């Protein structure tokens, strides 16, 4: 089975189904007697809801029912949960307005769901939703981070003083102050990580069905975490036992973090299904996704780096202000004040740190998890600081990094944030990428660009990222008499190829034909666990697959010993067959399963790992800039990625490439904008919001380095899903700044559009 084993670049097994149109996404589901939901959404960023009148809507053809926030409140539905472990500006547990799945007292952002209409067809529901009469009393709103931070400004929630819903402080301020006082050089930078919309190919959707015989709701939805969604819906919102809800997930057309949690529309569909006895079907339009699907980023960062005369870092001072939107969602708040800061010092030995972070509420859509979730913002800060310091100190940016890298002999290494790196050889990675990217030959390429009238710039980023949220996962593996190995998992495929990687691990470990292996996922009845987020699917889930496979072999030895009348210690296993050592007497794995009372060998495994993994990379980008138009082309991009043990090089490359594509989107194209006066989303469609296309991207040259496997999981693998996004943004922006620096340009805000580049060049010439 070597062809399908660990390390082989086989094509993804799931692609055959998806490319031939036999996959099943949420909107492919059609249940008998289903009705369609359409939501009435607030046109105001903040308004008191005086009344909601559904009378006219209910009289229209095909309309089955209509519900308001007051209806749901009267039936006892609870609000969306928040993270109680965080503290606000007053030192009390984090507080924010309760986020009910239909707005009750106030609508707090444009696009918030206020009411829902159910009808026999989607068109009838949408037409009827327009006839729902809502009387609003407009209230003073806060639509920007700057306004939220204003002294004496509008206060949105009495228990969130200064609009701060959570804040944290890390490091030692006194020691950091002393380091800055003794520094030979201090570099400062400030910028905005603009708000982004995660544009998954498949929009959110839900089909909810209620069975009165069992008093049970079945929800088919597009999400990354079936078991987590089940618990939130049942226990927090509907106030019923979790076993009264089943969540089923089919194919998922992209998640990127924004599908990690329950959304209001999901809960409303479940409520309406139980209320009407009809299956309720909802699929977001692209405009609804822009308005109400969680956004990403939206942070303002300031950083200062203290260095000695040789360019060695003495201290780092960081300030983070994050806009988490109208409600303090668990992921959005913790990303700002805890998750991003985990990697703020990167791969560098930084003796002292002073970090302060604050999360603010505003009257905008919620900010939550989006590929990288806080780590891209943090790495962008430290890598921008490193390039700026190198330029100011007239040093090669690669050399400045070399002088500050954590050395391999320091592993395990504890950062000023208290995070522990189990492994990593950052100097080795730097040395390799300089060769792979032909760093020394850059001068010739720059001269060739100049001959064409182009400005050329380059940048290197050396960085790591934190992966593996929640450090355990359960799987069930069964070997059956019918010749199948079935593995049941709460992890979730969403386009990342994890099904194929699991198949390779199991095939390699058990030595069985991959066609005998079935991965069963996407069903809260089948498996309970954390799901796929934070690049944990392989790091923890894959480890669980390997451990379960090995446990099946060990259990099989005992059973084979009984069947073959030999001691278990004398039983050998290879390629799906148990034999008595030194003989040809044996029994194959599936026949052995058939000899058991229940015709199977069953393994339940709870895989635990000793902490997060720390994949790391070096990226090198080169760009050409047309000084007459400001148009930027990425002409060369090389990555060297340490993701530990590589299960499938094709999948690793695909994840890195996809991550960089989203990083380029932030660096050069994407920008979510609200009108500050009206609170209207002015980038509410793909006509107004630019995402990268294939012709915006170069041919990536991607390499892996497996010389430093992870030491704290049995697979030796590290996460990879978000790695390209974490490092791609600073690499591209720093390369553009490098190209423009001879023209007097030292900083550019994202997205670095051609217009911004052109204007910066004009200002540089004027100066």
XYZ file of C-alpha atoms in Angstrom:
767
model
C 0.000 0.000 0.000
C 3.062 2.245 -0.339
C 1.417 4.253 -3.103
C -1.273 5.398 -0.675
C 0.938 5.725 2.389
C 2.169 8.637 4.421
C 4.239 11.074 2.382
C 2.742 10.222 -0.997
C 1.406 12.976 -3.269
C -1.857 11.290 -4.222
C -4.769 13.303 -5.552
C -7.647 13.915 -3.179
C -10.178 11.093 -3.061
C -13.073 13.505 -2.442
C -12.360 15.428 -5.662
C -13.906 12.772 -7.892
C -17.261 13.221 -6.182
C -17.116 16.993 -6.133
C -15.851 17.495 -9.674
C -18.511 15.250 -11.174
C -21.330 17.076 -9.423
C -22.344 14.294 -7.060
C -21.460 16.151 -3.872
C -24.270 17.341 -1.623
C -24.245 20.851 -0.223
C -26.986 22.276 1.991
C -28.984 23.806 -0.842
C -28.982 20.441 -2.647
C -31.171 19.068 0.153
C -34.930 19.104 -0.504
C -37.205 17.618 2.142
C -40.882 16.745 1.663
C -43.181 19.576 2.689
C -40.380 22.014 3.378
C -40.976 25.756 3.577
C -38.468 28.522 2.921
C -37.294 31.225 5.290
C -36.586 34.854 4.441
C -35.297 37.345 6.990
C -36.248 40.950 7.608
C -33.049 42.856 8.357
C -32.385 46.171 10.019
C -31.571 49.111 7.710
C -30.126 51.030 10.681
C -26.845 50.569 12.541
C -28.625 51.233 15.829
C -32.328 51.663 16.455
C -34.909 50.836 19.077
C -37.498 48.419 17.748
C -40.831 50.113 18.493
C -43.031 47.514 16.787
C -42.981 44.699 14.231
C -46.217 44.078 12.305
C -46.405 40.874 10.250
C -50.119 41.204 9.368
C -49.682 42.107 5.707
C -47.035 39.467 5.169
C -49.211 36.714 6.611
C -51.985 37.500 4.098
C -49.824 36.904 1.039
C -50.046 33.700 -1.051
C -47.984 30.789 0.207
C -47.055 32.358 3.546
C -47.100 29.832 6.390
C -45.873 31.798 9.399
C -43.900 34.819 10.572
C -41.997 35.339 13.817
C -40.403 38.272 15.607
C -37.812 38.601 18.331
C -40.609 39.111 20.836
C -42.152 35.786 19.812
C -38.907 33.922 20.375
C -38.272 35.699 23.670
C -41.763 34.758 24.874
C -41.006 31.130 24.040
C -37.898 31.222 26.231
C -35.088 31.251 23.671
C -31.769 32.369 25.089
C -29.066 34.633 23.643
C -25.887 33.547 21.917
C -23.182 32.688 24.496
C -20.171 34.907 25.170
C -16.814 34.128 26.798
C -17.220 34.762 30.536
C -13.541 34.214 31.299
C -12.445 37.589 29.899
C -12.419 40.927 31.752
C -13.644 44.379 30.688
C -12.189 47.820 31.413
C -13.643 47.796 34.935
C -12.014 44.438 35.716
C -15.371 42.667 35.696
C -16.360 39.693 33.506
C -16.792 40.670 29.883
C -20.199 42.148 29.137
C -22.020 43.154 25.984
C -25.616 43.450 24.767
C -27.363 40.042 24.723
C -27.357 38.724 21.176
C -30.760 37.198 20.527
C -31.228 35.338 17.265
C -33.898 37.855 16.246
C -33.407 41.375 17.572
C -35.633 42.212 20.522
C -35.140 45.657 22.071
C -32.609 47.152 19.649
C -31.167 46.419 16.236
C -27.435 46.963 16.586
C -26.021 46.682 13.069
C -27.219 47.027 9.496
C -28.300 43.569 8.384
C -29.235 42.196 11.796
C -32.216 39.844 11.571
C -35.362 41.351 13.089
C -38.072 38.966 11.839
C -38.516 35.877 9.675
C -41.199 34.833 7.200
C -41.877 31.249 6.098
C -43.536 30.452 2.774
C -44.002 27.612 0.319
C -41.350 28.974 -2.071
C -38.232 31.058 -1.600
C -39.624 33.827 -3.821
C -42.880 33.973 -1.844
C -40.929 34.225 1.416
C -38.720 37.009 0.076
C -41.726 38.952 -1.257
C -43.573 38.584 2.032
C -40.548 39.676 4.073
C -40.716 43.016 2.271
C -44.260 43.475 3.607
C -43.289 43.190 7.266
C -43.686 46.650 8.795
C -41.045 47.532 11.363
C -41.157 50.830 13.236
C -37.730 51.955 14.375
C -36.543 54.791 16.584
C -33.070 55.639 15.347
C -30.418 55.933 18.083
C -26.892 57.386 18.137
C -24.558 54.833 16.605
C -20.849 54.030 16.682
C -19.711 52.783 13.280
C -15.919 53.012 13.477
C -13.236 51.869 15.863
C -12.081 55.478 16.227
C -15.538 56.587 17.384
C -15.771 53.679 19.816
C -12.514 54.801 21.442
C -13.464 58.495 21.790
C -13.465 60.018 25.270
C -16.992 61.111 26.047
C -18.363 59.393 22.949
C -21.498 57.301 22.582
C -21.621 54.444 25.087
C -23.314 51.385 23.614
C -23.641 49.235 26.730
C -23.573 50.388 30.352
C -21.575 47.367 31.528
C -18.878 47.871 28.887
C -17.187 51.110 30.027
C -15.578 52.969 27.138
C -17.174 50.395 24.793
C -14.447 47.956 25.896
C -15.874 44.479 26.184
C -12.562 42.794 27.070
C -8.935 43.677 27.596
C -5.680 41.977 28.516
C -2.102 42.876 29.404
C 0.946 40.661 28.967
C 4.644 41.005 29.714
C 6.533 43.258 32.117
C 6.079 46.954 31.412
C 8.887 48.117 33.748
C 11.471 45.787 32.239
C 10.358 46.780 28.750
C 10.661 50.485 29.593
C 14.217 49.869 30.812
C 15.074 48.029 27.592
C 13.821 50.945 25.500
C 15.761 53.420 27.637
C 18.998 51.555 26.915
C 18.315 50.978 23.186
C 20.630 52.231 20.450
C 17.724 52.276 18.001
C 13.927 52.275 18.272
C 11.652 51.474 15.343
C 7.962 52.398 15.420
C 5.083 51.486 13.154
C 1.287 51.809 13.209
C -1.324 50.557 10.772
C -4.810 49.160 10.299
C -5.549 45.527 9.601
C -8.662 46.284 7.584
C -11.918 44.378 7.946
C -12.381 41.446 5.565
C -15.297 39.341 4.340
C -14.603 35.580 4.167
C -15.980 34.728 0.722
C -16.629 30.985 0.821
C -17.872 29.509 -2.458
C -20.846 27.972 -0.653
C -22.801 30.529 1.369
C -24.220 29.605 4.743
C -27.402 27.566 4.778
C -29.597 25.375 6.952
C -32.445 22.907 6.580
C -34.098 22.137 9.920
C -36.621 19.348 10.490
C -38.625 18.415 13.603
C -39.871 14.935 14.455
C -42.758 15.132 16.979
C -42.559 11.383 17.601
C -39.078 11.707 19.101
C -39.307 15.409 19.995
C -36.061 15.844 18.084
C -34.653 18.429 15.666
C -32.390 17.419 12.801
C -30.426 20.260 11.263
C -28.548 19.948 7.994
C -26.119 22.824 7.763
C -22.769 23.991 6.402
C -20.389 24.174 9.329
C -16.964 23.122 10.590
C -18.066 21.921 14.006
C -21.237 19.777 14.070
C -21.004 18.737 17.721
C -20.230 22.245 18.959
C -23.112 23.708 16.977
C -25.411 21.035 18.409
C -24.589 21.967 22.003
C -24.877 25.726 21.469
C -28.213 25.428 19.691
C -29.731 22.986 22.177
C -28.375 24.169 25.502
C -27.818 27.907 25.041
C -30.585 28.886 22.627
C -33.440 26.359 22.716
C -32.839 25.357 26.364
C -33.256 21.647 25.643
C -30.934 18.648 26.161
C -28.240 18.299 23.514
C -29.493 14.849 22.521
C -32.720 16.472 21.323
C -30.737 18.020 18.436
C -28.880 16.221 15.658
C -26.585 18.204 13.354
C -25.741 16.689 9.969
C -23.145 18.210 7.645
C -22.597 17.143 4.049
C -20.092 18.736 1.734
C -18.895 22.168 2.821
C -17.902 24.646 0.151
C -15.271 26.408 2.216
C -15.260 27.374 5.873
C -12.192 29.549 6.591
C -13.212 29.852 10.249
C -16.413 31.760 9.572
C -18.403 28.504 9.744
C -17.102 27.425 13.132
C -20.132 28.494 15.148
C -23.906 28.699 15.272
C -25.502 31.649 13.468
C -28.833 33.308 14.324
C -30.433 32.071 11.093
C -29.608 28.452 12.001
C -31.329 28.781 15.359
C -34.378 30.510 13.875
C -34.817 27.689 11.366
C -34.666 25.100 14.161
C -37.188 27.051 16.245
C -39.539 27.521 13.280
C -39.367 23.832 12.333
C -40.410 22.817 15.824
C -43.098 25.510 15.888
C -44.687 24.702 12.515
C -43.937 21.009 12.175
C -42.575 21.704 8.680
C -38.986 21.410 7.481
C -37.531 24.928 7.189
C -34.988 25.705 4.460
C -32.768 28.794 4.319
C -29.798 29.656 2.150
C -28.022 32.990 2.387
C -27.762 35.218 -0.639
C -24.340 36.630 -1.314
C -25.548 40.011 -0.023
C -26.689 38.382 3.230
C -23.254 36.830 3.580
C -21.650 40.254 3.290
C -24.115 41.760 5.762
C -24.390 39.046 8.398
C -21.761 36.323 7.929
C -18.934 36.942 10.395
C -16.210 39.305 9.192
C -12.500 39.080 9.965
C -9.590 41.250 11.193
C -10.492 44.971 11.869
C -7.635 45.819 14.217
C -5.520 48.906 14.701
C -2.003 48.025 15.857
C 0.964 50.000 17.119
C 4.376 48.476 17.693
C 7.787 49.634 18.879
C 10.982 47.613 18.690
C 14.058 48.402 20.781
C 17.412 47.215 19.389
C 21.065 47.480 20.364
C 23.757 48.785 18.030
C 24.234 45.371 16.402
C 20.557 44.958 15.637
C 19.719 42.580 18.476
C 16.236 43.023 19.887
C 16.003 44.254 23.466
C 12.267 44.728 23.829
C 8.903 44.927 22.104
C 5.990 47.204 22.971
C 2.596 46.476 21.374
C -0.848 48.062 21.523
C -3.855 46.347 19.918
C -7.328 47.842 19.512
C -9.857 45.500 17.914
C -13.367 46.162 16.616
C -15.432 43.041 17.393
C -18.725 44.435 16.092
C -22.066 44.826 17.819
C -21.887 41.788 20.111
C -19.032 40.133 21.964
C -18.974 36.787 20.200
C -16.700 34.263 21.867
C -14.293 33.867 18.946
C -14.160 37.545 17.963
C -13.222 38.850 21.394
C -10.728 36.162 22.333
C -8.942 36.546 18.980
C -8.165 40.192 19.783
C -7.118 39.872 23.406
C -5.621 36.366 23.613
C -5.177 34.300 20.439
C -3.315 36.841 18.281
C -0.929 37.815 21.096
C 0.216 34.188 21.398
C 2.519 34.632 18.371
C 3.374 38.327 18.698
C 7.112 37.675 19.243
C 7.312 35.355 16.224
C 10.473 33.274 15.831
C 12.659 35.858 17.547
C 14.310 35.923 20.949
C 12.704 38.990 22.501
C 13.798 39.398 26.125
C 11.053 41.790 27.251
C 7.488 42.473 26.154
C 4.780 44.971 27.045
C 1.505 44.158 25.285
C -1.912 45.739 25.909
C -4.988 44.698 23.973
C -8.578 45.963 23.988
C -11.690 44.709 22.196
C -14.376 47.303 21.411
C -18.035 46.933 20.496
C -19.475 49.039 17.652
C -22.625 49.105 15.534
C -21.221 46.891 12.802
C -21.515 43.212 11.945
C -19.702 40.790 14.201
C -16.024 40.047 13.711
C -15.085 36.423 14.303
C -12.704 33.728 13.153
C -11.222 34.075 9.677
C -8.292 32.058 8.360
C -5.446 32.679 10.799
C -7.688 34.308 13.443
C -5.414 36.881 15.079
C -2.099 35.354 14.058
C -1.942 37.155 10.663
C -2.396 40.480 12.451
C 0.321 39.678 14.992
C 2.858 38.384 12.472
C 2.117 41.333 10.193
C 3.145 43.633 13.041
C 6.418 41.951 13.968
C 7.478 41.368 10.354
C 6.707 44.956 9.339
C 8.754 46.112 12.328
C 11.668 43.879 11.342
C 11.794 45.199 7.774
C 11.420 48.797 8.926
C 14.219 48.357 11.463
C 16.486 46.786 8.847
C 15.913 49.723 6.488
C 16.516 52.306 9.211
C 19.686 50.562 10.400
C 20.822 49.938 6.813
C 21.004 46.185 7.306
C 20.061 43.289 5.073
C 16.588 42.248 6.352
C 17.639 38.594 6.262
C 20.720 39.348 8.366
C 18.706 41.289 10.953
C 16.432 38.287 11.304
C 19.363 35.887 11.561
C 20.782 37.820 14.522
C 17.510 37.495 16.436
C 16.276 33.984 15.663
C 15.626 31.594 18.547
C 18.322 28.933 18.338
C 17.456 25.216 18.083
C 19.438 24.394 21.224
C 17.065 26.667 23.161
C 14.161 24.273 22.488
C 11.845 23.791 24.256
C 11.613 27.568 24.389
C 9.191 29.655 26.445
C 8.220 33.044 25.003
C 7.453 36.234 26.951
C 3.796 35.336 26.352
C 4.333 32.090 28.264
C 3.907 29.941 25.136
C 6.158 26.886 24.823
C 7.733 25.920 21.494
C 8.469 22.188 21.463
C 10.573 22.228 18.298
C 11.874 24.350 15.447
C 15.140 25.071 13.678
C 14.660 28.617 12.464
C 18.296 29.327 11.394
C 18.229 26.201 9.223
C 14.994 27.373 7.595
C 16.457 30.810 6.898
C 19.598 29.374 5.345
C 17.585 27.084 3.080
C 15.151 29.742 1.842
C 17.956 32.136 0.931
C 19.311 29.460 -1.364
C 15.932 28.291 -2.711
C 14.796 31.849 -3.474
C 18.199 32.859 -4.935
C 18.496 35.764 -2.499
C 22.032 36.551 -3.665
C 20.958 36.787 -7.327
C 18.381 39.490 -6.667
C 20.582 42.297 -7.970
C 20.476 40.960 -11.528
C 16.701 40.615 -11.447
C 16.338 44.133 -10.097
C 18.523 45.498 -12.885
C 16.408 43.648 -15.463
C 13.267 45.242 -14.013
C 14.852 48.697 -14.111
C 15.687 48.152 -17.774
C 11.947 47.702 -18.370
C 11.122 50.875 -16.454
C 9.824 48.941 -13.424
C 10.614 49.298 -9.734
C 11.487 45.974 -8.123
C 11.225 45.111 -4.456
C 11.683 42.026 -2.341
C 10.942 40.885 1.180
C 11.540 37.920 3.417
C 9.373 36.829 6.321
C 10.460 34.317 8.953
C 7.526 33.403 11.153
C 5.536 30.784 12.968
C 1.951 30.208 13.921
C -0.048 28.575 16.707
C -2.298 25.633 15.807
C -4.355 23.007 17.543
C -7.063 24.665 19.652
C -8.246 22.192 22.356
C -5.697 19.437 22.714
C -7.759 16.253 22.504
C -10.073 14.488 20.066
C -12.005 11.222 20.152
C -12.398 8.810 17.227
C -14.040 5.408 16.868
C -12.494 2.851 14.505
C -14.161 -0.411 13.576
C -12.877 -3.256 11.431
C -15.830 -5.227 10.079
C -16.356 -8.693 8.689
C -17.544 -7.210 5.390
C -14.018 -5.978 4.660
C -14.311 -2.374 5.773
C -12.393 -0.092 8.114
C -14.747 2.657 9.245
C -13.595 5.603 11.277
C -16.086 7.942 12.949
C -14.883 11.470 13.709
C -16.204 14.885 14.702
C -13.579 16.533 12.502
C -15.066 18.060 9.372
C -14.012 18.162 5.730
C -14.547 21.582 4.169
C -12.345 21.499 1.108
C -9.002 21.041 2.864
C -8.491 17.414 1.751
C -8.532 15.958 5.237
C -10.446 12.834 4.170
C -7.560 11.823 1.896
C -4.947 12.504 4.574
C -6.829 10.320 7.057
C -7.081 7.571 4.455
C -3.305 7.684 3.940
C -2.567 7.479 7.665
C -4.894 4.524 8.205
C -3.822 2.704 5.036
C -0.161 3.162 5.920
C -0.552 2.076 9.544
C -2.911 -0.871 9.007
C -1.432 -1.871 5.636
C -4.879 -2.212 4.031
C -6.245 -1.204 0.635
C -7.478 2.418 0.820
C -10.679 1.363 -0.942
C -11.622 -0.553 2.207
C -11.481 2.597 4.355
C -14.484 4.838 5.016
C -14.251 8.128 6.900
C -17.598 8.910 8.538
C -17.974 12.528 9.623
C -20.437 15.387 9.710
C -22.958 13.911 12.157
C -23.280 14.820 15.830
C -24.957 11.440 16.441
C -21.877 9.659 15.134
C -19.091 11.508 16.929
C -18.574 14.215 19.523
C -15.576 16.512 19.489
C -14.281 19.968 18.749
C -14.405 19.862 14.965
C -12.100 21.417 12.404
C -10.697 24.816 13.290
C -7.358 26.301 14.224
C -5.511 23.917 11.866
C -6.174 21.015 14.243
C -7.672 18.470 11.824
C -4.403 16.689 11.052
C -2.311 17.674 14.055
C -4.798 16.192 16.540
C -7.337 14.364 14.363
C -4.673 12.692 12.229
C -2.804 11.649 15.354
C -6.027 10.079 16.613
C -6.319 8.118 13.345
C -2.795 6.754 13.735
C -3.257 5.889 17.416
C -6.586 4.150 16.770
C -5.026 2.133 13.939
C -2.146 1.011 16.171
C -4.566 0.112 18.958
C -6.557 -1.971 16.461
C -3.379 -3.897 15.630
C -2.585 -4.471 19.312
C -6.118 -5.620 20.067
C -5.998 -7.772 16.931
C -2.824 -9.497 18.191
C -4.668 -10.618 21.316
C -7.643 -11.843 19.289
C -5.400 -13.499 16.676
C -3.478 -15.239 19.441
C -6.716 -16.819 20.636
C -7.773 -17.726 17.081
C -4.397 -19.207 16.118
C -3.710 -20.792 19.520
C -0.505 -18.845 20.041
C 0.770 -16.269 22.507
C -0.012 -12.690 21.538
C 3.705 -11.920 21.783
C 4.325 -14.438 18.988
C 1.843 -12.772 16.627
C 3.228 -10.579 13.869
C 1.230 -8.167 11.739
C 1.910 -6.946 8.221
C -0.242 -5.757 5.299
C -3.555 -6.574 6.931
C -2.604 -10.083 8.105
C -1.681 -11.602 11.464
C 0.729 -14.575 11.433
C 2.455 -16.738 13.986
C 6.116 -15.749 13.948
C 8.262 -18.087 11.868
C 5.293 -19.790 10.195
C 2.808 -19.154 7.433
C -0.106 -19.792 9.787
C -2.219 -16.693 9.935
C -5.509 -14.875 9.559
C -6.327 -11.624 7.821
C -7.687 -8.606 9.680
C -11.234 -8.773 8.285
C -11.595 -12.532 8.812
C -10.501 -12.009 12.394
C -13.226 -9.389 12.782
C -15.744 -11.928 11.458
C -14.836 -14.361 14.240
C -15.926 -11.883 16.922
C -19.369 -12.015 18.517
C -20.473 -8.727 16.950
C -18.539 -9.322 13.717
C -16.183 -6.409 14.286
C -13.097 -5.184 16.083
C -13.978 -1.905 17.806
C -11.555 0.750 19.038
C -12.498 3.943 20.907
C -9.589 6.352 21.151
C -9.269 9.648 22.993
C -6.183 11.264 21.515
C -4.449 13.816 23.693
C -1.466 15.959 22.722
C 0.744 17.990 25.010
C -0.128 21.424 23.659
C -0.316 23.435 20.448
C 1.937 22.878 17.474
C 4.147 25.585 16.006
C 4.513 25.256 12.227
C 6.928 27.800 10.829
C 7.890 29.143 7.437
C 10.103 31.426 5.458
C 8.494 33.311 2.579
C 10.292 35.387 -0.030
C 8.354 37.574 -2.459
C 9.537 39.792 -5.289
C 7.314 42.398 -6.943
C 7.477 44.751 -9.889
C 5.796 48.155 -9.706
C 4.873 50.296 -12.698
C 5.722 53.832 -11.503
C 3.367 55.425 -14.051
C 0.237 53.520 -12.992
C 1.016 52.088 -9.555
C 0.162 48.567 -10.781
C 1.942 45.877 -8.755
C 2.769 42.406 -10.067
C 4.010 39.640 -7.789
C 6.627 38.120 -10.050
C 8.332 35.579 -7.775
C 7.128 33.861 -4.609
C 9.009 31.107 -2.760
C 8.057 29.373 0.468
C 9.811 26.885 2.709
C 7.379 25.391 5.217
C 8.100 23.333 8.310
C 4.818 21.543 8.998
C 6.535 18.596 10.630
C 5.833 15.247 9.041
C 4.147 15.698 5.667
C 1.277 13.294 5.016
C 0.518 14.486 1.469
C 2.777 17.035 -0.281
C 0.036 17.977 -2.775
C -2.400 18.856 -0.014
C 0.252 20.801 1.909
C 1.119 22.807 -1.210
C -2.557 23.447 -1.888
C -3.148 24.696 1.645
C -0.099 26.976 1.514
C -1.057 28.342 -1.911
C -4.664 28.949 -0.873
C -3.545 30.680 2.284
C -1.236 32.988 0.365
C -4.049 33.813 -2.070
C -6.172 35.039 0.834
C -3.180 36.932 2.234
C -2.679 38.644 -1.132
C -6.361 39.550 -1.052
C -5.841 41.450 2.190
C -2.497 42.889 1.152
C -3.620 44.308 -2.195
C -7.359 44.066 -2.877
C -9.919 43.456 -0.137
C -11.442 46.173 2.064
C -14.777 46.040 3.896
C -16.168 49.537 4.369
C -19.104 50.968 6.281
C -20.307 54.503 5.638
C -19.375 56.198 8.947
C -22.495 58.392 8.962
C -25.235 55.927 8.017
C -23.580 52.679 9.068
C -24.460 51.174 5.676
C -22.147 48.503 4.290
C -20.895 50.114 1.079
C -18.938 47.019 0.018
C -21.920 44.714 0.122
C -21.369 42.582 -2.962
C -18.686 41.220 -5.247
C -19.260 44.269 -7.452
C -17.873 46.413 -4.634
C -15.474 44.023 -2.885
C -12.483 42.709 -4.797
C -11.233 39.175 -4.144
C -8.118 37.800 -5.865
C -8.432 35.788 -9.056
C -5.954 33.342 -10.540
C -4.460 36.021 -12.784
C -3.664 38.197 -9.736
C -1.326 35.537 -8.401
C 2.081 34.230 -9.471
C 3.274 30.663 -9.803
C 4.243 29.755 -6.247
C 7.360 27.707 -5.592
C 6.700 25.722 -2.425
C 9.093 23.485 -0.506
C 8.696 21.493 2.696
C 11.284 20.832 5.376
C 10.622 17.720 7.484
C 13.861 17.784 9.472
C 12.189 19.029 12.671
C 9.046 16.971 13.383
C 6.609 17.904 16.113
C 7.653 16.291 19.402
C 4.349 16.338 21.248
C 2.052 14.260 19.038
C 2.506 10.711 17.728
C 2.192 11.700 14.074
C 5.006 14.262 14.172
C 2.861 16.633 12.095
C 2.152 20.317 12.661
C -0.823 22.303 11.387
C -0.745 23.842 7.909
C -4.182 25.201 6.996
C -3.569 28.825 8.010
C 0.191 29.065 7.576
C 0.195 30.785 4.173
C -2.291 33.421 5.315
C -0.254 34.200 8.415
C 2.948 34.944 6.519
C 1.779 36.072 3.112
C 0.461 39.519 3.984
C 3.641 41.048 5.480
C 5.789 39.430 2.797
C 3.840 41.052 -0.033
C 3.429 44.456 1.633
C 7.081 44.619 2.700
C 8.151 43.789 -0.861
C 6.039 46.639 -2.233
C 7.414 49.070 0.364
C 10.933 47.913 -0.506
C 10.302 48.733 -4.165
C 9.042 52.220 -3.275
C 11.496 53.072 -0.502
C 14.055 54.655 -2.897
C 11.213 56.986 -3.934
C 10.716 58.189 -0.348
C 7.858 55.838 0.587
C 8.256 54.087 3.958
C 4.736 52.899 4.777
C 1.521 51.934 2.993
C -1.875 51.015 4.395
C -3.623 47.861 3.231
C -5.008 47.132 0.780
C -2.045 48.366 -1.238
C -4.054 49.120 -4.362
C -2.567 50.564 -7.527
C -4.177 53.916 -6.668
C -2.544 53.991 -3.238
C 0.816 53.081 -4.751
C 0.474 55.784 -7.415
C -0.508 58.423 -4.842
C 2.361 57.443 -2.573
C 4.778 57.804 -5.473
C 3.424 61.254 -6.296
C 3.804 62.338 -2.674
C 7.312 60.920 -2.616
C 8.240 62.908 -5.705
C 6.742 66.082 -4.219
C 8.742 65.622 -1.037
